[in-house]
Amino acid sequence: MSLSEVELFFFFPVVFAVYWLLPRRAVVQNVVLTTASLFFYATWNAKLLPLFLLSTLVDFAVLRAFARTPAAADDAPEDERAKRTATRRRWLILSLVSNLVVLAGFKYVGAFNKLLALGLPPIALPLGISFYTMSRLGVIIDTYYDRIPPVRSLLVWVTFTSFFPQLIAGPIGRTDLLEQYEQPRRLEASSALRALREVGVGFVLKVYVAAHASTWVNPVFAEPGVYTRKAHLLALIGYATQVFADFAGYSLLALGVARAFAVSLPENFNFPFLSTNPMELWRRWHMSLNRWLFDYVYSFMVTGEGFMNGRLGLGLVIVMIVSGIWHGSTWPYVVWGAMHGLWLFAHYRYDLHYKSLCRKDRTWVARRKSAPYLALGWAATIGFFIIALVPFRASSLGDAATFFRGLVLGGGTETLDAGTMHPALAVLLVVLYHVQAMPFFDSVRARFTAAPAPVRGLVLGLVVVFLMIFAPVGAGTFIYAQF
């Protein structure tokens, strides 16, 4: 069961009703959410539920150990500080090793099995293992460094790690979520309306846009090189549309469902296709993952002791390769991460040079804000992002090379089916989704809000009818569930 499946429309109302009908106390609300979340997990693979609970308990034991052994004060004797630091470090290592070994075992053993022909049976990937592992480790690391107090309630901890809207694919929870679970929640009318809007938009993106865009994508990537150059281009545009709609749509569904329980999850996408440089793009795309990587991997590398200290550009390359490995265990993902790392490194060096020009001559500041400069930056950023999706989608480096060859040189004769209206509409909807976030659209939104209720109702009704007419058969698979 996922947030876009029919079963959720039976599961969610029951949980919602029980949640708000019972006394509005944090303990009661957390019991309801935890029970529902564990049931949600079990519907995916009940056999892996004990492993999920065991790893949750191990991390809670580490948090309690931190509470029993607080960091020594600065004026404490040196031997006392060293003893406490060593004890806390051992607990930290226990959590890091136990989590990362389990994560690597499930995500990467299959790759080694295939590479070395070990003959091991296939292993089912636990639901959302990459996402909840990072959520837990973020809290563990922050607690170790005394950025937050240790979690004291096992119920709060289990609720935090298992909350079903974010269980499959995030957003990756951070420490501010713990504070929400420690307090009783109340649903305000404005939050309820926002939740409905997020669920509605998310459902359209996930179920409608992503599914229709895939009709351009799947045939060409299944047989790269066989199709015409135009078909390769359409497949690439379609995949950019699909992967955004799939993940951004699911993230909006998660935000909306969570908000219905008065829980605010971190946003995951902030109109990334409006970005005018690669650094901005990665601040807008999969925001919870990139914040985590930059807070706990990048910052650790470039501010710690050793070779990487101060090497900010090289750190960008490494952290994006780590992001590629996080997404998958095959070489195409590593290449995808390296491509973006080198792109970020190039932008970092260019930005340093441009800032030096601005310090010498202030006219360069105005040039950087000019429409031609921003348009060129947008085209380069989004163009590179779309091209780099080839290894992200290809099943092998050979297929990626064949796709690039077909995209640049052509040579194939197969064309996509004549009925391309549905995927074209999917692309158009993603464009409109970003356009409505631009400042000039505020006046359009204001006029629509000020229109008489019958007019607004008619427009919304026509939108619903339009979506029903062009609704796809089935929601398709969720791309990011595999990560």
Tab-separated table of C-alpha atoms in Angstrom:
chain	number	residue	atom	x	y	z
A	1	MET	CA	0.000	0.000	0.000
A	2	SER	CA	1.256	3.493	-0.858
A	3	LEU	CA	-0.226	6.977	-0.587
A	4	SER	CA	-1.446	6.897	-4.193
A	5	GLU	CA	-3.186	3.520	-4.064
A	6	VAL	CA	-6.898	2.902	-3.719
A	7	GLU	CA	-6.462	1.079	-0.402
A	8	LEU	CA	-5.349	4.320	1.219
A	9	PHE	CA	-8.798	5.828	0.662
A	10	PHE	CA	-10.150	3.203	3.064
A	11	PHE	CA	-7.183	3.185	5.459
A	12	PHE	CA	-6.748	6.943	5.858
A	13	PRO	CA	-10.360	7.873	6.825
A	14	VAL	CA	-10.390	5.221	9.563
A	15	VAL	CA	-7.089	6.402	11.036
A	16	PHE	CA	-8.118	10.050	10.680
A	17	ALA	CA	-11.439	9.474	12.475
A	18	VAL	CA	-9.903	7.504	15.343
A	19	TYR	CA	-7.080	10.038	15.690
A	20	TRP	CA	-9.382	13.039	16.116
A	21	LEU	CA	-12.231	11.337	18.005
A	22	LEU	CA	-9.996	10.140	20.833
A	23	PRO	CA	-8.723	12.557	23.520
A	24	ARG	CA	-6.269	15.055	22.088
A	25	ARG	CA	-3.292	14.048	24.181
A	26	ALA	CA	0.154	13.470	22.730
A	27	VAL	CA	0.375	9.915	24.090
A	28	VAL	CA	-2.991	8.900	22.633
A	29	GLN	CA	-2.258	10.516	19.282
A	30	ASN	CA	1.155	8.855	19.087
A	31	VAL	CA	-0.313	5.441	19.895
A	32	VAL	CA	-2.816	5.836	17.049
A	33	LEU	CA	-0.148	6.969	14.584
A	34	THR	CA	2.304	4.252	15.604
A	35	THR	CA	-0.306	1.495	15.365
A	36	ALA	CA	-1.453	2.717	11.952
A	37	SER	CA	2.122	3.135	10.719
A	38	LEU	CA	3.224	-0.356	11.746
A	39	PHE	CA	0.125	-1.791	10.074
A	40	PHE	CA	0.972	0.254	6.964
A	41	TYR	CA	4.512	-1.170	7.023
A	42	ALA	CA	3.223	-4.726	7.478
A	43	THR	CA	0.996	-4.448	4.396
A	44	TRP	CA	4.170	-3.949	2.366
A	45	ASN	CA	6.191	-6.826	3.863
A	46	ALA	CA	5.232	-8.159	7.292
A	47	LYS	CA	8.329	-10.398	7.425
A	48	LEU	CA	10.604	-7.356	7.602
A	49	LEU	CA	8.657	-5.628	10.386
A	50	PRO	CA	10.666	-7.335	13.202
A	51	LEU	CA	13.910	-6.049	11.663
A	52	PHE	CA	12.486	-2.536	11.507
A	53	LEU	CA	11.434	-2.694	15.170
A	54	LEU	CA	14.763	-4.192	16.279
A	55	SER	CA	16.798	-1.470	14.588
A	56	THR	CA	14.470	1.142	16.092
A	57	LEU	CA	15.068	-0.264	19.585
A	58	VAL	CA	18.851	-0.392	19.083
A	59	ASP	CA	18.936	3.290	18.186
A	60	PHE	CA	16.708	4.160	21.135
A	61	ALA	CA	19.133	2.297	23.414
A	62	VAL	CA	21.941	4.439	21.989
A	63	LEU	CA	19.957	7.614	22.717
A	64	ARG	CA	19.340	6.489	26.288
A	65	ALA	CA	23.056	5.741	26.656
A	66	PHE	CA	23.789	9.318	25.589
A	67	ALA	CA	21.356	10.504	28.267
A	68	ARG	CA	23.126	8.422	30.933
A	69	THR	CA	26.541	9.655	29.818
A	70	PRO	CA	26.219	13.355	29.028
A	71	ALA	CA	29.190	15.192	27.592
A	72	ALA	CA	31.544	16.480	30.258
A	73	ALA	CA	31.635	20.190	31.014
A	74	ASP	CA	34.519	22.234	29.625
A	75	ASP	CA	35.967	22.730	33.120
A	76	ALA	CA	35.832	19.022	33.997
A	77	PRO	CA	39.119	17.129	34.515
A	78	GLU	CA	40.743	16.045	31.272
A	79	ASP	CA	40.611	12.336	32.099
A	80	GLU	CA	36.880	12.606	32.877
A	81	ARG	CA	36.208	14.368	29.577
A	82	ALA	CA	38.238	11.780	27.675
A	83	LYS	CA	36.416	8.903	29.370
A	84	ARG	CA	32.966	10.309	28.631
A	85	THR	CA	33.883	11.156	25.051
A	86	ALA	CA	35.188	7.628	24.457
A	87	THR	CA	32.019	6.084	25.901
A	88	ARG	CA	29.747	8.277	23.815
A	89	ARG	CA	31.834	7.629	20.700
A	90	ARG	CA	31.469	3.864	21.154
A	91	TRP	CA	27.685	4.215	21.273
A	92	LEU	CA	27.766	6.457	18.203
A	93	ILE	CA	29.849	3.899	16.309
A	94	LEU	CA	27.415	1.147	17.334
A	95	SER	CA	24.513	3.080	15.819
A	96	LEU	CA	26.411	4.044	12.667
A	97	VAL	CA	27.671	0.522	12.044
A	98	SER	CA	24.376	-1.235	12.791
A	99	ASN	CA	22.382	1.113	10.569
A	100	LEU	CA	24.838	1.284	7.686
A	101	VAL	CA	25.553	-2.454	7.667
A	102	VAL	CA	21.833	-3.229	7.440
A	103	LEU	CA	21.363	-0.555	4.768
A	104	ALA	CA	24.329	-1.780	2.726
A	105	GLY	CA	23.320	-5.396	3.182
A	106	PHE	CA	19.906	-4.861	1.655
A	107	LYS	CA	20.784	-2.234	-0.958
A	108	TYR	CA	24.185	-3.354	-2.218
A	109	VAL	CA	24.592	-7.095	-1.619
A	110	GLY	CA	22.493	-7.708	-4.728
A	111	ALA	CA	25.002	-5.787	-6.840
A	112	PHE	CA	27.937	-7.791	-5.474
A	113	ASN	CA	25.923	-10.979	-5.883
A	114	LYS	CA	25.448	-10.202	-9.567
A	115	LEU	CA	29.014	-8.969	-10.070
A	116	LEU	CA	30.694	-11.944	-8.387
A	117	ALA	CA	28.086	-14.553	-9.400
A	118	LEU	CA	27.642	-15.645	-5.783
A	119	GLY	CA	24.310	-17.306	-6.489
A	120	LEU	CA	22.544	-15.721	-3.517
A	121	PRO	CA	18.735	-15.508	-3.633
A	122	PRO	CA	17.248	-12.040	-4.253
A	123	ILE	CA	16.617	-9.964	-1.129
A	124	ALA	CA	13.490	-7.858	-0.654
A	125	LEU	CA	14.334	-4.235	0.115
A	126	PRO	CA	12.744	-3.058	3.392
A	127	LEU	CA	10.204	-0.300	2.933
A	128	GLY	CA	11.834	3.146	3.014
A	129	ILE	CA	15.086	1.849	4.518
A	130	SER	CA	17.221	4.625	3.006
A	131	PHE	CA	14.891	7.333	4.297
A	132	TYR	CA	14.269	6.154	7.849
A	133	THR	CA	17.951	5.235	8.289
A	134	MET	CA	18.975	8.801	7.474
A	135	SER	CA	16.270	10.233	9.743
A	136	ARG	CA	17.506	8.157	12.672
A	137	LEU	CA	21.179	8.833	12.072
A	138	GLY	CA	20.519	12.570	11.905
A	139	VAL	CA	18.997	12.474	15.393
A	140	ILE	CA	21.766	10.192	16.704
A	141	ILE	CA	24.511	12.493	15.393
A	142	ASP	CA	22.805	15.668	16.641
A	143	THR	CA	22.373	14.095	20.078
A	144	TYR	CA	26.006	12.963	20.167
A	145	TYR	CA	27.175	16.523	19.500
A	146	ASP	CA	24.724	17.931	22.093
A	147	ARG	CA	22.755	19.880	19.496
A	148	ILE	CA	19.535	18.423	20.899
A	149	PRO	CA	18.618	16.674	24.165
A	150	PRO	CA	18.288	12.869	24.031
A	151	VAL	CA	14.857	11.464	23.196
A	152	ARG	CA	13.328	10.138	26.409
A	153	SER	CA	10.104	8.542	25.194
A	154	LEU	CA	10.190	5.252	23.302
A	155	LEU	CA	6.714	6.006	21.950
A	156	VAL	CA	7.844	9.356	20.525
A	157	TRP	CA	10.871	7.666	18.955
A	158	VAL	CA	8.850	4.889	17.303
A	159	THR	CA	6.304	7.428	16.049
A	160	PHE	CA	9.114	9.531	14.594
A	161	THR	CA	10.726	6.602	12.776
A	162	SER	CA	7.559	4.890	11.535
A	163	PHE	CA	5.138	7.741	10.643
A	164	PHE	CA	3.457	6.252	7.584
A	165	PRO	CA	3.097	9.320	5.282
A	166	GLN	CA	6.886	9.682	5.097
A	167	LEU	CA	7.807	6.019	5.512
A	168	ILE	CA	8.078	5.034	1.847
A	169	ALA	CA	10.031	7.956	0.426
A	170	GLY	CA	10.412	10.713	2.978
A	171	PRO	CA	10.716	13.609	3.297
A	172	ILE	CA	13.624	12.765	5.595
A	173	GLY	CA	12.587	13.825	9.083
A	174	ARG	CA	14.819	15.988	11.241
A	175	THR	CA	14.881	16.843	14.915
A	176	ASP	CA	12.091	19.433	14.736
A	177	LEU	CA	9.640	16.573	14.131
A	178	LEU	CA	10.449	15.121	17.545
A	179	GLU	CA	9.191	18.302	19.185
A	180	GLN	CA	5.883	17.980	17.329
A	181	TYR	CA	5.335	14.426	18.575
A	182	GLU	CA	6.009	15.502	22.154
A	183	GLN	CA	3.090	17.958	22.095
A	184	PRO	CA	-0.663	17.408	21.575
A	185	ARG	CA	-1.736	18.395	18.067
A	186	ARG	CA	-4.782	20.366	16.946
A	187	LEU	CA	-6.012	20.797	13.386
A	188	GLU	CA	-6.691	24.363	12.296
A	189	ALA	CA	-9.059	25.134	9.420
A	190	SER	CA	-6.274	26.764	7.399
A	191	SER	CA	-4.092	23.673	7.814
A	192	ALA	CA	-6.951	21.403	6.726
A	193	LEU	CA	-7.463	23.429	3.534
A	194	ARG	CA	-3.741	23.396	2.826
A	195	ALA	CA	-3.681	19.624	3.362
A	196	LEU	CA	-6.494	19.171	0.834
A	197	ARG	CA	-4.653	21.324	-1.683
A	198	GLU	CA	-1.397	19.400	-1.213
A	199	VAL	CA	-3.117	16.032	-1.536
A	200	GLY	CA	-5.022	17.177	-4.635
A	201	VAL	CA	-1.993	18.595	-6.443
A	202	GLY	CA	0.183	15.693	-5.343
A	203	PHE	CA	-2.342	13.154	-6.583
A	204	VAL	CA	-2.570	14.830	-9.998
A	205	LEU	CA	1.213	14.959	-10.336
A	206	LYS	CA	1.789	11.393	-9.154
A	207	VAL	CA	-1.145	9.577	-10.731
A	208	TYR	CA	-1.840	11.657	-13.836
A	209	VAL	CA	1.313	13.454	-14.931
A	210	ALA	CA	3.902	10.800	-14.084
A	211	ALA	CA	1.850	7.987	-15.604
A	212	HIS	CA	1.205	9.798	-18.884
A	213	ALA	CA	4.808	10.996	-19.232
A	214	SER	CA	6.010	7.402	-18.997
A	215	THR	CA	4.470	6.586	-22.394
A	216	TRP	CA	7.286	8.577	-24.009
A	217	VAL	CA	9.913	7.181	-21.667
A	218	ASN	CA	9.606	3.413	-21.335
A	219	PRO	CA	9.741	2.315	-25.007
A	220	VAL	CA	12.821	4.385	-25.893
A	221	PHE	CA	14.838	3.554	-22.778
A	222	ALA	CA	13.956	-0.125	-23.240
A	223	GLU	CA	15.532	-0.102	-26.718
A	224	PRO	CA	17.867	2.902	-26.968
A	225	GLY	CA	19.296	3.547	-30.399
A	226	VAL	CA	16.377	1.933	-32.214
A	227	TYR	CA	14.284	5.106	-32.202
A	228	THR	CA	14.776	8.397	-34.021
A	229	ARG	CA	16.627	11.385	-32.589
A	230	LYS	CA	13.299	13.122	-31.965
A	231	ALA	CA	12.008	10.107	-30.023
A	232	HIS	CA	15.138	10.125	-27.838
A	233	LEU	CA	14.629	13.829	-27.123
A	234	LEU	CA	10.956	13.329	-26.261
A	235	ALA	CA	11.853	10.390	-24.009
A	236	LEU	CA	14.372	12.527	-22.133
A	237	ILE	CA	11.925	15.407	-21.693
A	238	GLY	CA	9.288	12.894	-20.688
A	239	TYR	CA	11.554	11.344	-18.075
A	240	ALA	CA	12.400	14.730	-16.562
A	241	THR	CA	8.647	15.302	-16.329
A	242	GLN	CA	7.986	11.829	-14.951
A	243	VAL	CA	10.658	11.774	-12.261
A	244	PHE	CA	9.680	15.241	-11.027
A	245	ALA	CA	5.942	14.537	-11.028
A	246	ASP	CA	6.457	11.126	-9.455
A	247	PHE	CA	8.567	12.266	-6.536
A	248	ALA	CA	7.289	15.818	-6.048
A	249	GLY	CA	3.733	14.502	-6.292
A	250	TYR	CA	4.372	11.802	-3.718
A	251	SER	CA	6.110	14.318	-1.441
A	252	LEU	CA	3.067	16.609	-1.635
A	253	LEU	CA	0.818	13.646	-0.823
A	254	ALA	CA	2.987	12.899	2.203
A	255	LEU	CA	2.893	16.539	3.335
A	256	GLY	CA	-0.873	16.739	2.914
A	257	VAL	CA	-1.665	13.461	4.683
A	258	ALA	CA	0.705	14.360	7.529
A	259	ARG	CA	-0.842	17.828	7.830
A	260	ALA	CA	-4.256	16.173	8.244
A	261	PHE	CA	-2.833	14.823	11.509
A	262	ALA	CA	-1.438	18.295	12.365
A	263	VAL	CA	2.125	17.155	11.677
A	264	SER	CA	4.308	19.421	9.523
A	265	LEU	CA	6.869	17.555	7.436
A	266	PRO	CA	9.755	19.389	5.728
A	267	GLU	CA	9.162	20.417	2.135
A	268	ASN	CA	10.993	18.372	-0.480
A	269	PHE	CA	10.594	20.365	-3.703
A	270	ASN	CA	10.514	24.108	-4.247
A	271	PHE	CA	9.841	24.518	-7.975
A	272	PRO	CA	13.299	23.244	-9.022
A	273	PHE	CA	12.826	23.898	-12.736
A	274	LEU	CA	12.926	27.636	-12.021
A	275	SER	CA	16.573	27.376	-10.931
A	276	THR	CA	19.161	29.496	-12.726
A	277	ASN	CA	22.291	27.711	-11.456
A	278	PRO	CA	23.125	24.171	-10.286
A	279	MET	CA	23.596	25.103	-6.640
A	280	GLU	CA	20.118	26.633	-6.562
A	281	LEU	CA	18.718	23.546	-8.279
A	282	TRP	CA	19.999	21.240	-5.558
A	283	ARG	CA	18.600	23.555	-2.897
A	284	ARG	CA	15.186	23.112	-4.531
A	285	TRP	CA	15.273	19.425	-5.585
A	286	HIS	CA	14.882	16.627	-3.001
A	287	MET	CA	15.611	19.217	-0.362
A	288	SER	CA	15.486	16.940	2.681
A	289	LEU	CA	18.080	14.546	1.209
A	290	ASN	CA	20.448	17.279	0.070
A	291	ARG	CA	20.240	19.142	3.374
A	292	TRP	CA	21.076	15.881	5.140
A	293	LEU	CA	24.046	15.153	2.873
A	294	PHE	CA	25.434	18.662	3.185
A	295	ASP	CA	24.878	18.824	6.969
A	296	TYR	CA	26.271	15.403	7.874
A	297	VAL	CA	28.625	14.456	5.013
A	298	TYR	CA	29.813	17.608	3.246
A	299	SER	CA	30.249	19.734	6.378
A	300	PHE	CA	32.030	16.879	8.163
A	301	MET	CA	34.489	16.500	5.267
A	302	VAL	CA	35.388	20.118	4.590
A	303	THR	CA	35.513	21.345	8.203
A	304	GLY	CA	37.255	18.357	9.783
A	305	GLU	CA	40.951	17.634	10.051
A	306	GLY	CA	42.903	16.049	7.223
A	307	PHE	CA	43.207	16.320	3.468
A	308	MET	CA	39.610	17.460	2.798
A	309	ASN	CA	39.723	20.429	5.168
A	310	GLY	CA	38.729	23.551	3.251
A	311	ARG	CA	38.500	21.759	-0.104
A	312	LEU	CA	34.972	22.962	-0.768
A	313	GLY	CA	34.911	22.234	-4.490
A	314	LEU	CA	36.216	18.675	-4.160
A	315	GLY	CA	33.726	18.120	-1.353
A	316	LEU	CA	30.899	18.915	-3.778
A	317	VAL	CA	32.095	16.195	-6.154
A	318	ILE	CA	32.371	13.607	-3.384
A	319	VAL	CA	29.006	14.374	-1.793
A	320	MET	CA	27.218	14.077	-5.137
A	321	ILE	CA	28.918	10.733	-5.806
A	322	VAL	CA	27.656	9.665	-2.373
A	323	SER	CA	24.192	10.819	-3.467
A	324	GLY	CA	24.517	8.670	-6.574
A	325	ILE	CA	25.494	5.625	-4.510
A	326	TRP	CA	22.590	6.337	-2.153
A	327	HIS	CA	20.215	6.150	-5.112
A	328	GLY	CA	21.525	2.811	-6.336
A	329	SER	CA	24.379	0.322	-6.403
A	330	THR	CA	25.030	0.309	-10.158
A	331	TRP	CA	27.599	2.293	-12.130
A	332	PRO	CA	25.048	4.499	-13.913
A	333	TYR	CA	24.073	6.036	-10.562
A	334	VAL	CA	27.735	6.673	-9.735
A	335	VAL	CA	28.212	8.355	-13.117
A	336	TRP	CA	25.072	10.436	-12.556
A	337	GLY	CA	26.411	11.602	-9.183
A	338	ALA	CA	29.857	12.344	-10.626
A	339	MET	CA	28.331	14.371	-13.470
A	340	HIS	CA	26.455	16.578	-11.035
A	341	GLY	CA	29.444	16.797	-8.705
A	342	LEU	CA	31.692	18.052	-11.499
A	343	TRP	CA	28.937	20.436	-12.647
A	344	LEU	CA	28.669	21.851	-9.123
A	345	PHE	CA	32.466	22.096	-8.911
A	346	ALA	CA	32.607	24.010	-12.209
A	347	HIS	CA	29.886	26.371	-11.004
A	348	TYR	CA	31.698	26.835	-7.674
A	349	ARG	CA	34.921	27.865	-9.452
A	350	TYR	CA	33.025	30.088	-11.881
A	351	ASP	CA	31.150	31.728	-9.012
A	352	LEU	CA	34.409	32.524	-7.218
A	353	HIS	CA	35.763	34.139	-10.372
A	354	TYR	CA	32.571	36.111	-11.009
A	355	LYS	CA	32.495	37.411	-7.429
A	356	SER	CA	36.059	38.652	-7.818
A	357	LEU	CA	34.957	40.551	-10.933
A	358	CYS	CA	32.053	42.058	-8.975
A	359	ARG	CA	34.436	43.299	-6.285
A	360	LYS	CA	36.597	44.999	-8.899
A	361	ASP	CA	33.787	46.420	-11.020
A	362	ARG	CA	30.251	46.799	-9.629
A	363	THR	CA	28.728	46.772	-13.117
A	364	TRP	CA	29.183	42.991	-13.066
A	365	VAL	CA	26.623	42.828	-10.254
A	366	ALA	CA	23.935	44.330	-12.502
A	367	ARG	CA	24.899	41.992	-15.338
A	368	ARG	CA	24.398	39.000	-13.073
A	369	LYS	CA	20.838	40.116	-12.356
A	370	SER	CA	19.989	40.873	-15.984
A	371	ALA	CA	17.358	38.877	-17.865
A	372	PRO	CA	19.789	37.505	-20.514
A	373	TYR	CA	22.197	36.268	-17.817
A	374	LEU	CA	19.408	34.580	-15.852
A	375	ALA	CA	17.904	33.072	-19.013
A	376	LEU	CA	21.265	31.639	-20.055
A	377	GLY	CA	21.851	30.300	-16.550
A	378	TRP	CA	18.407	28.681	-16.527
A	379	ALA	CA	18.936	27.036	-19.925
A	380	ALA	CA	22.358	25.674	-18.946
A	381	THR	CA	21.160	24.429	-15.554
A	382	ILE	CA	17.966	22.709	-16.656
A	383	GLY	CA	19.538	21.466	-19.878
A	384	PHE	CA	22.383	19.769	-18.032
A	385	PHE	CA	20.025	18.349	-15.414
A	386	ILE	CA	17.852	16.754	-18.101
A	387	ILE	CA	20.832	15.349	-20.021
A	388	ALA	CA	22.285	13.879	-16.822
A	389	LEU	CA	19.067	11.910	-16.343
A	390	VAL	CA	20.211	9.492	-19.059
A	391	PRO	CA	22.474	7.415	-16.758
A	392	PHE	CA	19.951	7.853	-13.945
A	393	ARG	CA	17.303	6.066	-16.041
A	394	ALA	CA	19.441	3.722	-18.145
A	395	SER	CA	19.835	0.142	-16.943
A	396	SER	CA	23.567	0.067	-17.769
A	397	LEU	CA	26.395	2.315	-18.919
A	398	GLY	CA	26.188	0.645	-22.317
A	399	ASP	CA	22.520	1.568	-22.636
A	400	ALA	CA	23.330	5.120	-21.515
A	401	ALA	CA	26.022	5.419	-24.201
A	402	THR	CA	23.639	4.022	-26.818
A	403	PHE	CA	20.965	6.519	-25.750
A	404	PHE	CA	23.407	9.436	-26.008
A	405	ARG	CA	24.459	8.230	-29.455
A	406	GLY	CA	20.839	8.036	-30.579
A	407	LEU	CA	20.143	11.477	-29.099
A	408	VAL	CA	23.092	13.153	-30.833
A	409	LEU	CA	23.626	11.167	-34.032
A	410	GLY	CA	20.237	9.574	-34.575
A	411	GLY	CA	20.255	6.577	-36.868
A	412	GLY	CA	17.189	4.772	-35.544
A	413	THR	CA	13.992	4.503	-37.533
A	414	GLU	CA	11.349	3.657	-34.932
A	415	THR	CA	8.988	6.452	-33.910
A	416	LEU	CA	6.747	6.873	-30.915
A	417	ASP	CA	3.053	6.168	-31.374
A	418	ALA	CA	1.077	8.950	-33.011
A	419	GLY	CA	-1.002	9.491	-29.863
A	420	THR	CA	1.394	11.834	-28.079
A	421	MET	CA	-1.203	14.242	-26.711
A	422	HIS	CA	-1.318	12.733	-23.219
A	423	PRO	CA	2.428	12.944	-22.488
A	424	ALA	CA	2.520	16.413	-24.070
A	425	LEU	CA	-0.233	17.487	-21.668
A	426	ALA	CA	1.785	15.992	-18.815
A	427	VAL	CA	4.772	18.152	-19.764
A	428	LEU	CA	2.488	21.189	-20.065
A	429	LEU	CA	1.072	20.608	-16.574
A	430	VAL	CA	4.573	20.541	-15.059
A	431	VAL	CA	5.377	23.775	-16.896
A	432	LEU	CA	2.166	25.397	-15.601
A	433	TYR	CA	2.896	24.113	-12.090
A	434	HIS	CA	6.161	26.073	-12.145
A	435	VAL	CA	4.757	29.114	-13.959
A	436	GLN	CA	2.077	29.641	-11.304
A	437	ALA	CA	4.871	30.045	-8.730
A	438	MET	CA	6.406	32.995	-10.582
A	439	PRO	CA	5.737	36.534	-9.276
A	440	PHE	CA	3.770	37.706	-12.320
A	441	PHE	CA	1.174	34.994	-11.670
A	442	ASP	CA	0.156	36.592	-8.356
A	443	SER	CA	-2.240	38.944	-10.146
A	444	VAL	CA	-3.893	36.007	-11.957
A	445	ARG	CA	-4.313	34.179	-8.665
A	446	ALA	CA	-5.751	37.296	-7.034
A	447	ARG	CA	-8.320	37.760	-9.817
A	448	PHE	CA	-9.370	34.116	-9.571
A	449	THR	CA	-9.744	34.390	-5.787
A	450	ALA	CA	-11.843	37.549	-6.187
A	451	ALA	CA	-14.115	35.968	-8.806
A	452	PRO	CA	-17.679	34.974	-7.793
A	453	ALA	CA	-18.013	31.551	-6.200
A	454	PRO	CA	-19.997	30.106	-9.163
A	455	VAL	CA	-17.207	31.104	-11.554
A	456	ARG	CA	-14.523	29.510	-9.386
A	457	GLY	CA	-16.674	26.414	-8.985
A	458	LEU	CA	-17.183	26.159	-12.739
A	459	VAL	CA	-13.438	26.438	-13.417
A	460	LEU	CA	-12.570	23.822	-10.809
A	461	GLY	CA	-15.333	21.568	-12.115
A	462	LEU	CA	-13.955	21.804	-15.644
A	463	VAL	CA	-10.501	20.910	-14.334
A	464	VAL	CA	-11.913	17.821	-12.609
A	465	VAL	CA	-13.782	16.764	-15.764
A	466	PHE	CA	-10.636	17.286	-17.832
A	467	LEU	CA	-8.605	15.084	-15.496
A	468	MET	CA	-11.289	12.402	-15.491
A	469	ILE	CA	-11.392	12.314	-19.294
A	470	PHE	CA	-7.627	11.959	-19.617
A	471	ALA	CA	-7.083	9.862	-16.495
A	472	PRO	CA	-4.503	7.091	-16.996
A	473	VAL	CA	-5.279	3.451	-16.308
A	474	GLY	CA	-3.427	2.656	-13.079
A	475	ALA	CA	-1.050	4.875	-11.151
A	476	GLY	CA	2.104	3.129	-12.309
A	477	THR	CA	5.038	2.256	-10.098
A	478	PHE	CA	6.614	4.735	-7.723
A	479	ILE	CA	10.159	5.469	-8.929
A	480	TYR	CA	11.629	6.535	-5.580
A	481	ALA	CA	10.231	3.534	-3.686
A	482	GLN	CA	13.227	1.562	-5.023
A	483	PHE	CA	15.652	3.897	-3.258
